[in-house]
Short mmCIF file of C-alpha atoms in Angstrom, two decimals:
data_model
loop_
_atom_site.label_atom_id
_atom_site.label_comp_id
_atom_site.label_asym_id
_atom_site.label_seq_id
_atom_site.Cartn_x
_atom_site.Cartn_y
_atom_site.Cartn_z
CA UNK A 16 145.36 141.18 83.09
CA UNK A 17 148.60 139.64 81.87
CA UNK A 18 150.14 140.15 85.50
CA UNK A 19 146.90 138.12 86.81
CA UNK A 20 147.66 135.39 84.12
CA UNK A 21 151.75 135.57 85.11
CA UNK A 22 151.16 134.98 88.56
CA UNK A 23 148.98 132.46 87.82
CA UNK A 24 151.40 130.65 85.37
CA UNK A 25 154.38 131.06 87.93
CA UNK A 26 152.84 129.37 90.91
CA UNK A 27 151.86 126.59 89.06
CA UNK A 28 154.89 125.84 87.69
CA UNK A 29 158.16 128.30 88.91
CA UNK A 30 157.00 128.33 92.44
CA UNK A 31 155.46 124.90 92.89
CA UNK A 32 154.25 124.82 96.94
CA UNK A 33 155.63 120.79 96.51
CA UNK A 34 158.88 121.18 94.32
CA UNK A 35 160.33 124.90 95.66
CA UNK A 36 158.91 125.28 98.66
CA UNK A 37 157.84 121.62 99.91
CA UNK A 38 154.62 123.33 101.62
CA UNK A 39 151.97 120.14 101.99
CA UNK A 40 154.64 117.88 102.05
CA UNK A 41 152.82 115.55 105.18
CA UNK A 42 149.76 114.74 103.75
CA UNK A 43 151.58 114.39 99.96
CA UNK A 44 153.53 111.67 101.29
CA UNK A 45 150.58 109.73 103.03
CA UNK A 46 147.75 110.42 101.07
CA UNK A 47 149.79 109.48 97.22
CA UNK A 48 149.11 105.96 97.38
CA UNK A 49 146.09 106.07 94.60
CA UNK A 50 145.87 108.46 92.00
CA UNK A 51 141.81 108.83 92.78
CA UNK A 52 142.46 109.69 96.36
CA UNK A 53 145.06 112.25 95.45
CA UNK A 54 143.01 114.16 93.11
CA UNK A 55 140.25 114.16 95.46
CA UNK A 56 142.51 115.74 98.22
CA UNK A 57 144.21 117.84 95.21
CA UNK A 58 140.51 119.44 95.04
CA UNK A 59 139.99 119.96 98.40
CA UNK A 60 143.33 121.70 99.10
CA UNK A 61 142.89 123.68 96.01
CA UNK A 62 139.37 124.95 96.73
CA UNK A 63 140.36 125.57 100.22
CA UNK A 64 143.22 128.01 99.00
CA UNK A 65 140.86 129.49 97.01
CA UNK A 66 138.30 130.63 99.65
CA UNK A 67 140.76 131.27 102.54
CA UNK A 68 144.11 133.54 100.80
CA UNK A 69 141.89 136.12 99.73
CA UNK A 70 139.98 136.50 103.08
CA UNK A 71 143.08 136.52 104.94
CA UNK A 72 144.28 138.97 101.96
CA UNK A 73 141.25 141.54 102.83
CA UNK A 74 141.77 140.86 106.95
CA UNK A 75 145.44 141.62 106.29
CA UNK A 76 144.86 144.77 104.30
CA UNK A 77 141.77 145.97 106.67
CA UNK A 78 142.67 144.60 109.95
CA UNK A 79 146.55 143.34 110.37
CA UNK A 80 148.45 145.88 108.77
CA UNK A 81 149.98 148.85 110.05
CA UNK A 82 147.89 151.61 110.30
CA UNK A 83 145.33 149.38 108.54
CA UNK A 84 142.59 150.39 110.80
CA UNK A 85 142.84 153.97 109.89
CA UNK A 86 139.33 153.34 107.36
CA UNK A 87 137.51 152.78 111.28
CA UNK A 88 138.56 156.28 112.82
CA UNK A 89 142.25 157.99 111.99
CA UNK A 90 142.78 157.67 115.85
CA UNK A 91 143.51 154.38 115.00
CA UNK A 92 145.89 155.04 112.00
CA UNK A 93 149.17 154.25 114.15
CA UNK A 94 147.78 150.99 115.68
CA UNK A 95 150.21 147.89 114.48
CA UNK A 96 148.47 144.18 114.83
CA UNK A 97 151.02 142.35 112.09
CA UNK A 98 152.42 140.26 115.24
CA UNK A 99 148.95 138.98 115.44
CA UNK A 100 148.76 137.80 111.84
CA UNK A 101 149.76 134.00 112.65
CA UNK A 102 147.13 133.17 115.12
CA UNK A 103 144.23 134.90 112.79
CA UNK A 104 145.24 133.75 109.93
CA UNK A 105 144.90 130.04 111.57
CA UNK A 106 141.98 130.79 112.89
CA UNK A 107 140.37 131.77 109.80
CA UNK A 108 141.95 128.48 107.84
CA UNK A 109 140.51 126.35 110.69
CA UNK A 110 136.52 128.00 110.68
CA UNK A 111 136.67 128.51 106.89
CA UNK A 112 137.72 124.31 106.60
CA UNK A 113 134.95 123.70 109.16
CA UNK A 114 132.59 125.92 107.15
CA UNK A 115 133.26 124.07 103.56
CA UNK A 116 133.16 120.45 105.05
CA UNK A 117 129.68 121.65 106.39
CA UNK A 118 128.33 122.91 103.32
CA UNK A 119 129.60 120.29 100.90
CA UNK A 120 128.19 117.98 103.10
CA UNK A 121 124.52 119.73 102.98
CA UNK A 122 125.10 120.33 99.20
CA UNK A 123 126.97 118.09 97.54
CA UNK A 124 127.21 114.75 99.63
CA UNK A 125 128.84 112.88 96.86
CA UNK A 126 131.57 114.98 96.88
CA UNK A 127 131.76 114.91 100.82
CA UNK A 128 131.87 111.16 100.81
CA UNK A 129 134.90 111.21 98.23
CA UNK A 130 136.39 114.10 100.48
CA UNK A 131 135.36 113.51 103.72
CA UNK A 132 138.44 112.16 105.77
CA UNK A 133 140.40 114.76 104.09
CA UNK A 134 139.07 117.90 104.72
CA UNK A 135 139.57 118.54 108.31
CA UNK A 136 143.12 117.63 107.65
CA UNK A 137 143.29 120.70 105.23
CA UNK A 138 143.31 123.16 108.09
CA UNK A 139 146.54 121.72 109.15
CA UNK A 140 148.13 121.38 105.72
CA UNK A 141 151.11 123.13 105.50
CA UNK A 142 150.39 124.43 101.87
CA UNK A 143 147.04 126.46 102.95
CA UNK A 144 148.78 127.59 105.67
CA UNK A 145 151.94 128.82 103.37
CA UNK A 146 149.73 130.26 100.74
CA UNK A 147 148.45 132.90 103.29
CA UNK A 148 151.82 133.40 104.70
CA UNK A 149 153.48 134.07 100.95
CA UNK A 150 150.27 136.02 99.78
CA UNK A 151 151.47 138.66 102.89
CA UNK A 152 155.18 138.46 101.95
CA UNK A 153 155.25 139.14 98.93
CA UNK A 154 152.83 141.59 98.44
CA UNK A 155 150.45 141.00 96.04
CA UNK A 156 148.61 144.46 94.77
CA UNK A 157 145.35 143.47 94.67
CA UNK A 158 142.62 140.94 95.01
CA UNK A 159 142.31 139.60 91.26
CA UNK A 160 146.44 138.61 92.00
CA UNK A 161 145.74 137.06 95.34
CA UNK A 162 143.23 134.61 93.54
CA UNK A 163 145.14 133.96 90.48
CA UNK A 164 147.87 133.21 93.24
CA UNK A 165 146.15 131.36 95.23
CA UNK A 166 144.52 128.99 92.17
CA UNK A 167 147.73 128.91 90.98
CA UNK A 168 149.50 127.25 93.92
CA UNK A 169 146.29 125.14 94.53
CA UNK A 170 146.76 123.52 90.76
CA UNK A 171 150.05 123.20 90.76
CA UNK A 172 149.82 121.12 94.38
CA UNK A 173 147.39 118.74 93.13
CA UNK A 174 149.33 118.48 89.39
CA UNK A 175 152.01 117.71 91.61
CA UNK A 176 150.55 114.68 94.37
CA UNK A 177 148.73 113.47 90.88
CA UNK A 178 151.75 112.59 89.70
CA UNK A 179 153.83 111.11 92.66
CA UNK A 180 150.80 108.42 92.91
CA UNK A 181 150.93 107.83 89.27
CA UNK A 182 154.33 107.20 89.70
CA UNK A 183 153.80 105.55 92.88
CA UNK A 184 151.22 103.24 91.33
CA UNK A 185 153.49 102.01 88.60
CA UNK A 186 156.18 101.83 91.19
CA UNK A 187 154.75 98.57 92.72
CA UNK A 188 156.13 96.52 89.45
CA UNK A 189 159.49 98.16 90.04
CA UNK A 190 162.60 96.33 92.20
CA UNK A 191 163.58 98.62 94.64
CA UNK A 192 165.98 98.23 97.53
CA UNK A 193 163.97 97.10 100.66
CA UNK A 194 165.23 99.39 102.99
CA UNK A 195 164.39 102.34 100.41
CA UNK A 196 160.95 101.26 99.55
CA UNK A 197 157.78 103.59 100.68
CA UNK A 198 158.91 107.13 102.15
CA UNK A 199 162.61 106.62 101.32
CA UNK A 200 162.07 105.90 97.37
CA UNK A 201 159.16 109.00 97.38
CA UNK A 202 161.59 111.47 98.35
CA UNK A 203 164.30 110.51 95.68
CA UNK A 204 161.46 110.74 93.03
CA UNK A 205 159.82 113.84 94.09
CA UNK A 206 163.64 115.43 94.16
CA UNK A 207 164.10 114.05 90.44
CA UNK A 208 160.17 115.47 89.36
CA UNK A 209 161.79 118.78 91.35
CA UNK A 210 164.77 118.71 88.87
CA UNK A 211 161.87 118.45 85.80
CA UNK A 212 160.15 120.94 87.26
CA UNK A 213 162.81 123.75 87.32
CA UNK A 214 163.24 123.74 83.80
CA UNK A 215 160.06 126.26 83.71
CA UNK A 216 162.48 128.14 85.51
CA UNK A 217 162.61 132.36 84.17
CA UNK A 218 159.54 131.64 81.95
CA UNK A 219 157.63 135.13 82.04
CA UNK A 220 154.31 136.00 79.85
CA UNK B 193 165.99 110.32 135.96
CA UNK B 194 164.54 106.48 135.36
CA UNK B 195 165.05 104.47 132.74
CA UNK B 196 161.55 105.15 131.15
CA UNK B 197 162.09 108.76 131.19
CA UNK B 198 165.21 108.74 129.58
CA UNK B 199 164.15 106.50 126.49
CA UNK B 200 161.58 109.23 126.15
CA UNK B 201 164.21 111.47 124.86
CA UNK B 202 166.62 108.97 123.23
CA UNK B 203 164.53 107.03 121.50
CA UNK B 204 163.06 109.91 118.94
CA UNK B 205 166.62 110.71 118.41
CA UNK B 206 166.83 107.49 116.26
CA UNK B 207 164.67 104.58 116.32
CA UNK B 208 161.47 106.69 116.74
CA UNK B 209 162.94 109.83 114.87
CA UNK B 210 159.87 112.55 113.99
CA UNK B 211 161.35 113.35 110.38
CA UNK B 212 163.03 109.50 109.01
CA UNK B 213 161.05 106.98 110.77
CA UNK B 214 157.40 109.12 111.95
CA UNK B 215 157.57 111.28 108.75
CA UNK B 216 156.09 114.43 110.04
CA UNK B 217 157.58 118.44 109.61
CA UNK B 218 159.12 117.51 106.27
CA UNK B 219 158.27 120.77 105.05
CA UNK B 220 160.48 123.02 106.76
CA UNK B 221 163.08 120.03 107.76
CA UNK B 222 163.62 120.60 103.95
CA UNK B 223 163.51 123.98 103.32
CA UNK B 224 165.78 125.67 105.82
CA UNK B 225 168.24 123.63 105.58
CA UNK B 226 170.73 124.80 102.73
CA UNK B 227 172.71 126.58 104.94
CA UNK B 228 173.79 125.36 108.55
CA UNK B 229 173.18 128.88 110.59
CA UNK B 230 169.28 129.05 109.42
CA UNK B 231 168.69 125.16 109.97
CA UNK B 232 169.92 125.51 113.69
CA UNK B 233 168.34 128.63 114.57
CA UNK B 234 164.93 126.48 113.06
CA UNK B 235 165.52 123.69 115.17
CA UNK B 236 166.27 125.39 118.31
CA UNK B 237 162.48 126.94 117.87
CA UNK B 238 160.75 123.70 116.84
CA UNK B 239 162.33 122.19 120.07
CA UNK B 240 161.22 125.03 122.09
CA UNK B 241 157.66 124.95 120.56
CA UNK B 242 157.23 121.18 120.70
CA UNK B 243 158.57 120.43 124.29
CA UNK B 244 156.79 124.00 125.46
CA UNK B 245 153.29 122.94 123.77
CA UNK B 246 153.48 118.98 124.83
CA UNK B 247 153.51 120.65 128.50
CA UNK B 248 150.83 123.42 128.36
CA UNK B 249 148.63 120.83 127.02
CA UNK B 250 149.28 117.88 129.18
CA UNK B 251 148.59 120.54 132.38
CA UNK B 252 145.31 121.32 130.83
CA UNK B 253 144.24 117.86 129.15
CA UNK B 254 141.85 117.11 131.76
CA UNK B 255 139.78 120.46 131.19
CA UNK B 256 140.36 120.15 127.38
CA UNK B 257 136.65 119.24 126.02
CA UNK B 258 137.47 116.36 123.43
CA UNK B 259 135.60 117.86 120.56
CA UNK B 260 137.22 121.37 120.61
CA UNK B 261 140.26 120.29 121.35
CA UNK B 262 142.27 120.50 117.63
CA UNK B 263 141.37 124.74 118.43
CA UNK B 264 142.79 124.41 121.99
CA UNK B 265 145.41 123.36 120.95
CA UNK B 266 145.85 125.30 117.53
CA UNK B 267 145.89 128.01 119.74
CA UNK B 268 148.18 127.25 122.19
CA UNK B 269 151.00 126.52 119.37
CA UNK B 270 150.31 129.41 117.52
CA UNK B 271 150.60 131.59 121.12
CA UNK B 272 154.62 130.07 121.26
CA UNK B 273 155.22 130.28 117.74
CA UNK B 274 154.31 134.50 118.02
CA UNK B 275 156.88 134.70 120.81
CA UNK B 276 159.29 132.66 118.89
CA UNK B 277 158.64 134.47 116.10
CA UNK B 278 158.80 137.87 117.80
CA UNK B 279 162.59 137.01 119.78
CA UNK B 280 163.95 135.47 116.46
CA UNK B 281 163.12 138.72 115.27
CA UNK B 282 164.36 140.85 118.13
CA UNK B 283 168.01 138.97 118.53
CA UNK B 284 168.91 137.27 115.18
CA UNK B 285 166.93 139.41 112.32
CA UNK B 286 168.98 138.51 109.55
CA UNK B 287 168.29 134.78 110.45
CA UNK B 288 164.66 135.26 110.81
CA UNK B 289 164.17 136.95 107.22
CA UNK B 290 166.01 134.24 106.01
CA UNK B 291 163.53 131.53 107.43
CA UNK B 292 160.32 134.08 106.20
CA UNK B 293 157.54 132.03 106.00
CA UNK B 294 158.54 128.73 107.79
CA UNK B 295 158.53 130.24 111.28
CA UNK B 296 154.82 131.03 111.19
CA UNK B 297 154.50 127.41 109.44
CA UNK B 298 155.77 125.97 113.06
CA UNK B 299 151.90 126.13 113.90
CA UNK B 300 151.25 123.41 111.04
CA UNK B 301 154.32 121.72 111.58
CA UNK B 302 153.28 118.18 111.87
CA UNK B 303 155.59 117.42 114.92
CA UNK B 304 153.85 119.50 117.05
CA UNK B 305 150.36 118.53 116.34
CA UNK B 306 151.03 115.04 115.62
CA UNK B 307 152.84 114.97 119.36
CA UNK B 308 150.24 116.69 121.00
CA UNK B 309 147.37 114.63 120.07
CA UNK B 310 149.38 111.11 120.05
CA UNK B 311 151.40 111.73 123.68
CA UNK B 312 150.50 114.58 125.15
CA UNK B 313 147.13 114.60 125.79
CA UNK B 314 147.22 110.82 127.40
CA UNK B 315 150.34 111.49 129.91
CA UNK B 316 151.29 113.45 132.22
CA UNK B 317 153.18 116.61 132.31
CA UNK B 318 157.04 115.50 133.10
CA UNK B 319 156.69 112.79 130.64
CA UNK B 320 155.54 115.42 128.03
CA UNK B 321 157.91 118.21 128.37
CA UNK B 322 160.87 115.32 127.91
CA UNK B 323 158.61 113.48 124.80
CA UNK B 324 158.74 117.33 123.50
CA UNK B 325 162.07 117.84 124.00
CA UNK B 326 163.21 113.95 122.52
CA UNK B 327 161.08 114.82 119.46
CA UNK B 328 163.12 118.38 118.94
CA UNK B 329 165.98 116.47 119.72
CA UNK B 330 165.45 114.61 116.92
CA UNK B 331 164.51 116.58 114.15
CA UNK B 332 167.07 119.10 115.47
CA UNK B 333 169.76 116.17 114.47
CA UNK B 334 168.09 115.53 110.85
CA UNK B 335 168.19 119.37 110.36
CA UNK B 336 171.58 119.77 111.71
CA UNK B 337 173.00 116.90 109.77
CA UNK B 338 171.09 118.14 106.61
CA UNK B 339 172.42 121.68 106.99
CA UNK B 340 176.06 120.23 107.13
CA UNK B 341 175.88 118.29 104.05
CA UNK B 342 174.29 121.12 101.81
CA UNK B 343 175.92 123.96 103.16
CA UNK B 344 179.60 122.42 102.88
CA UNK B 345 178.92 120.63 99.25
CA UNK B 346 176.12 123.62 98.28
CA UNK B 347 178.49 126.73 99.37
CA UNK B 348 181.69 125.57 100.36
CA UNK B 349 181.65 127.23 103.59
CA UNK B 350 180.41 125.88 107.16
CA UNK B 351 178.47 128.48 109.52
CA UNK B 352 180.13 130.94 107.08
CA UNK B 353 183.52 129.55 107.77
CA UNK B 354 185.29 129.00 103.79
CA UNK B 355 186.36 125.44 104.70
CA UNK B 356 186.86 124.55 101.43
CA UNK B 357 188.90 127.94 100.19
CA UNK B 358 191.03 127.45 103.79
CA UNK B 359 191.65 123.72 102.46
CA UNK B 360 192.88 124.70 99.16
CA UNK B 361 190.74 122.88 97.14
CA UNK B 362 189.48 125.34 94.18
CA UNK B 363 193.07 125.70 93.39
CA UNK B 364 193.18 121.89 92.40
CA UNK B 365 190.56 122.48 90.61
CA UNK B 366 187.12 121.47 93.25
CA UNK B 367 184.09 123.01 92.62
CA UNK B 368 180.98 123.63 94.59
CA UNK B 369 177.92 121.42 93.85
CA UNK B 370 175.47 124.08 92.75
CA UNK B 371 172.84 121.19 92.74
CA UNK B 372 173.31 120.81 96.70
CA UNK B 373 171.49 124.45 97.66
CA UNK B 374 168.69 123.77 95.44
CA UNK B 375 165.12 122.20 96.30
CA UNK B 376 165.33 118.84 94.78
CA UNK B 377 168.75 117.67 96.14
CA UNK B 378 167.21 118.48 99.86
CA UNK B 379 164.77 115.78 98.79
CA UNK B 380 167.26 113.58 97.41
CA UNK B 381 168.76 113.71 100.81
CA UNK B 382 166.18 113.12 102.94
CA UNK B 383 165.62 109.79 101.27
CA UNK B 384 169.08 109.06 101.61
CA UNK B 385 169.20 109.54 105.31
CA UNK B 386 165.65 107.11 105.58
CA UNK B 387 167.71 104.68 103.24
CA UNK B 388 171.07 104.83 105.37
CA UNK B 389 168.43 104.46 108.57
CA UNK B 390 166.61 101.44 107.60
CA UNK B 391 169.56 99.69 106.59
CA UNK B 392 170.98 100.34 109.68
CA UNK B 393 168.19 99.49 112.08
CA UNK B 394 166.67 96.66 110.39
CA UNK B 395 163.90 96.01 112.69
CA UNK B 396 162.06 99.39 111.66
CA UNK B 397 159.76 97.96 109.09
CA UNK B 398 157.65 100.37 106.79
#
C-alpha cells in the first residue's frame, strides 16, 4: 500500500508529465488562457489516463509481451508482438477517447458541453500517449501501481496547466517585452514553475 | 525546382518554423535535446516521419473518407514511426534507449498531425513530400541549435568531444552550468529562441 501511495506522490510531483518530461506540452500552451478552461481539460486528460494506462497495462501484460500469449496455448509461449505496442496502444487511446466523449455525452451532457472541444484532442495529447509508454518502461508490478500512476500523472498535469493560466491570467496587468509576449513569456515561466517544482526532488514515503 | 516549391522548404526553416512560430512538437523538441548526439538522431526521424507521412497521405487523400480520416492517418504515422523505431534500434541502440519514450511519442507529435491535416490532405503529392521535409527542416534546426547550447554549457563536451577540457578552461577556474541539462532551462530556452525570433522578424505577430 505505501508503494501505491509513493508512486502516486512521485508522479504528481517528482515526475511531473509538464515540468520533467514536458509530455502535453501542445495543448498546455493553447488551451492555458482561462483558468476554467484549463481545469476542464485538466479533467478530461486526467480521467482519460485513468481509463486507458491500465487497459494498455493488461493488453501489454496479456497480449504485447514476450511470450505473453503463453495463458492462450504454450505453443504460443515464444511469440514476441512488443514491436507492435505503438500502433495498439494508439489505437486503444483513440477508441477509448471516442468511447468517453460518447458516454459523457449520453450521461452527463453538462459536463460534455464544458468538455466537448477538448476531448477528441485528448487522443492526440502527448501526455496520454506518454503515460502508456512510461507505464511499459518502467515496469510497474501490478495493476493497483499502474492506476495510482496513472492518477498520479493525470493530477499533477492539470495542477500544473491550472497554474500557468493563473499565472497567465494575472499576466495581462504585467509589462512584458512585445516580442516575448504569448508563447515566448509561457515558456520562461513554465521553466521557472519547473525550477519550483524540483525542489520535491528525492522525497520518498 | 520553381520558386513556389522551394519556399515550401525554406520558409518553415524560419518565418513559418513548426516549433518558434507554429508551436507544435514542443514536447520532445524539449526533451531530447540536452545532449547534441540524441537531439540529431531525433530530428533525423521526425524529418523522415513528417516528409514520409505528408506523402502517403496526399497519394491517398482522395480515397480518405473525411470522417475517418484522424484513424487513417493515426495509422499511417504510427506504421513509420515502428520502422523508425525498429532501425534506431537495429543501428544506433545506445541512442535509441536514450530517447525511450519520445520515439513512440513521434505518433502524437504535433508536427506530423498538425501537417497532415493543414497541407497534406489539400495538395498534391510533390508539394507534400517537400512541405514534410521544410517542416523537419525546421524543427531539425531548433533541435540542433538547442542541443548545441545545452550540451556545450550543460556538459562541457560537443558530440562527446571535451571542448571545454581541450580549451583549458576548468583550469582557470570555468565550470559547467549544471542548470543547462536540466528540464526547466530547456524551457527557458525555447522562449529565448521565440524572443530572439520575433525581434528579429518583426512582421510575425502573435
Amino acid at each position: 500500500m505505501t508503494e501505491i501511495f509513493n508512486i502516486f506522490v512521485k508522479s504528481i510531483f517528482i515526475d511531473n508529465m509538464i515540468f520533467a518530461f514536458f509530455l502535453g506540452m501542445c495543448s498546455y500552451l493553447a488551451v492555458s488562457k482561462t483558468v476554467k478552461t484549463s481545469f476542464g481539460l485538466g479533467i478530461a486528460v486526467t480521467f482519460v489516463l485513468l481509463v486507458t494506462v491500465p487497459v494498455n497495462y493488461l493488453l501489454d501484460k496479456y497480449v504485447l509481451q514476450p511470450g505473453a500469449l503463453a495463458w492462450i496455448s504454450p505453443s504460443l509461449a515464444d511469440v514476441d508482438l512488443s514491436f507492435l505496442s505503438l500502433i495498439i496502444f494508439i489505437a486503444v487511446i483513440a477508441a477509448i477517447v471516442q468511447i468517453v466523449e460518447m458516454v459523457v455525452e449520453r450521461y452527463a451532457p453538462a459536463l460534455y458541453n464544458s468538455l466537448g472541444i477538448f476531448l477528441p484532442l485528448i487522443a492526440v495529447n502527448c501526455a496520454v500517449m506518454g503515460g502508456s509508454l512510461f507505464m511499459q518502461q518502467r515496469g510497474y508490478q501490478n495493476i493497483g501501481e499502474v492506476t495510482a500512476f496513472a492518477l498520479g500523472s493525470g493530477i499533477g498535469w492539470l495542477l500544473a496547466i491550472v497554474g500557468i493560466a493563473a499565472i497567465r491570467e494575472k499576466l495581462r496587468y504585467s509589462k512584458v517585452p512585445p516580442a516575448l509576449q504569448g508563447v515566448g513569456i509561457t515558456f520562461i515561466i513554465t521553466g521557472l514553475m519547473g525550477i519550483a517544482f524540483m525542489s520535491f526532488m528525492g522525497i520518498k514515503i | 525546382m520553381s520558386s513556389k516549391n522551394l519556399k515550401l522548404i525554406t520558409l518553415p526553416l524560419g518565418k513559418n518554423n513548426p516549433i518558434t512560430v507554429q508551436v507544435l512538437g514542443i514536447c520532445s523538441c524539449l526533451a531530447v535535446t540536452a545532449q547534441l548526439k540524441p537531439a540529431l538522431v531525433m530530428a533525423v526521424s521526425v524529418t523522415v516521419v513528417v516528409a514520409l507521412s505528408n506523402l502517403i497521405i496526399s497519394l491517398l487523400r482522395n480515397t480518405i473518407p473525411p470522417r475517418i480520416r484522424i484513424i487513417v492517418q493515426l495509422v499511417v504515422v504510427s506504421t513509420l514511426v515502428i520502422l523508425v523505431n525498429q532501425v534506431l534500434q537495429a543501428f544506433v541502440y545506445d541512442v535509441s534507449k536514450q530517447l525511450s519514450v519520445y520515439v513512440g511519442l513521434i505518433i502524437t507529435n504535433c508536427i506530423v498531425m498538425g501537417r497532415l491535416e493543414a497541407f497534406a490532405m489539400s495538395h498534391k503529392p510533390l508539394e507534400s513530400l517537400l512541405d514534410g521535409i521544410g517542416n523537419g527542416l525546421g524543427y531539425a534546426l531548433i533541435l540542433f541549435i538547442m542541443g548545441f547550447v545545452r550540451e556545450l554549457f550543460g556538459s562541457g563536451t560537443l558530440l562527446g568531444y571535451p571542448v571545454a577540457e581541450k580549451l583549458g578552461l576548468y583550469n582557470i577556474g570555468y565550470e559547467n552550468n549544471g542548470l543547462a541539462i536540466l528540464a526547466p532551462m530547456a524551457l527557458i530556452l525555447v522562449g529565448l529562441i521565440i524572443w530572439i525570433q520575433n525581434t528579429v522578424n518583426k512582421e510575425v505577430k502573435k
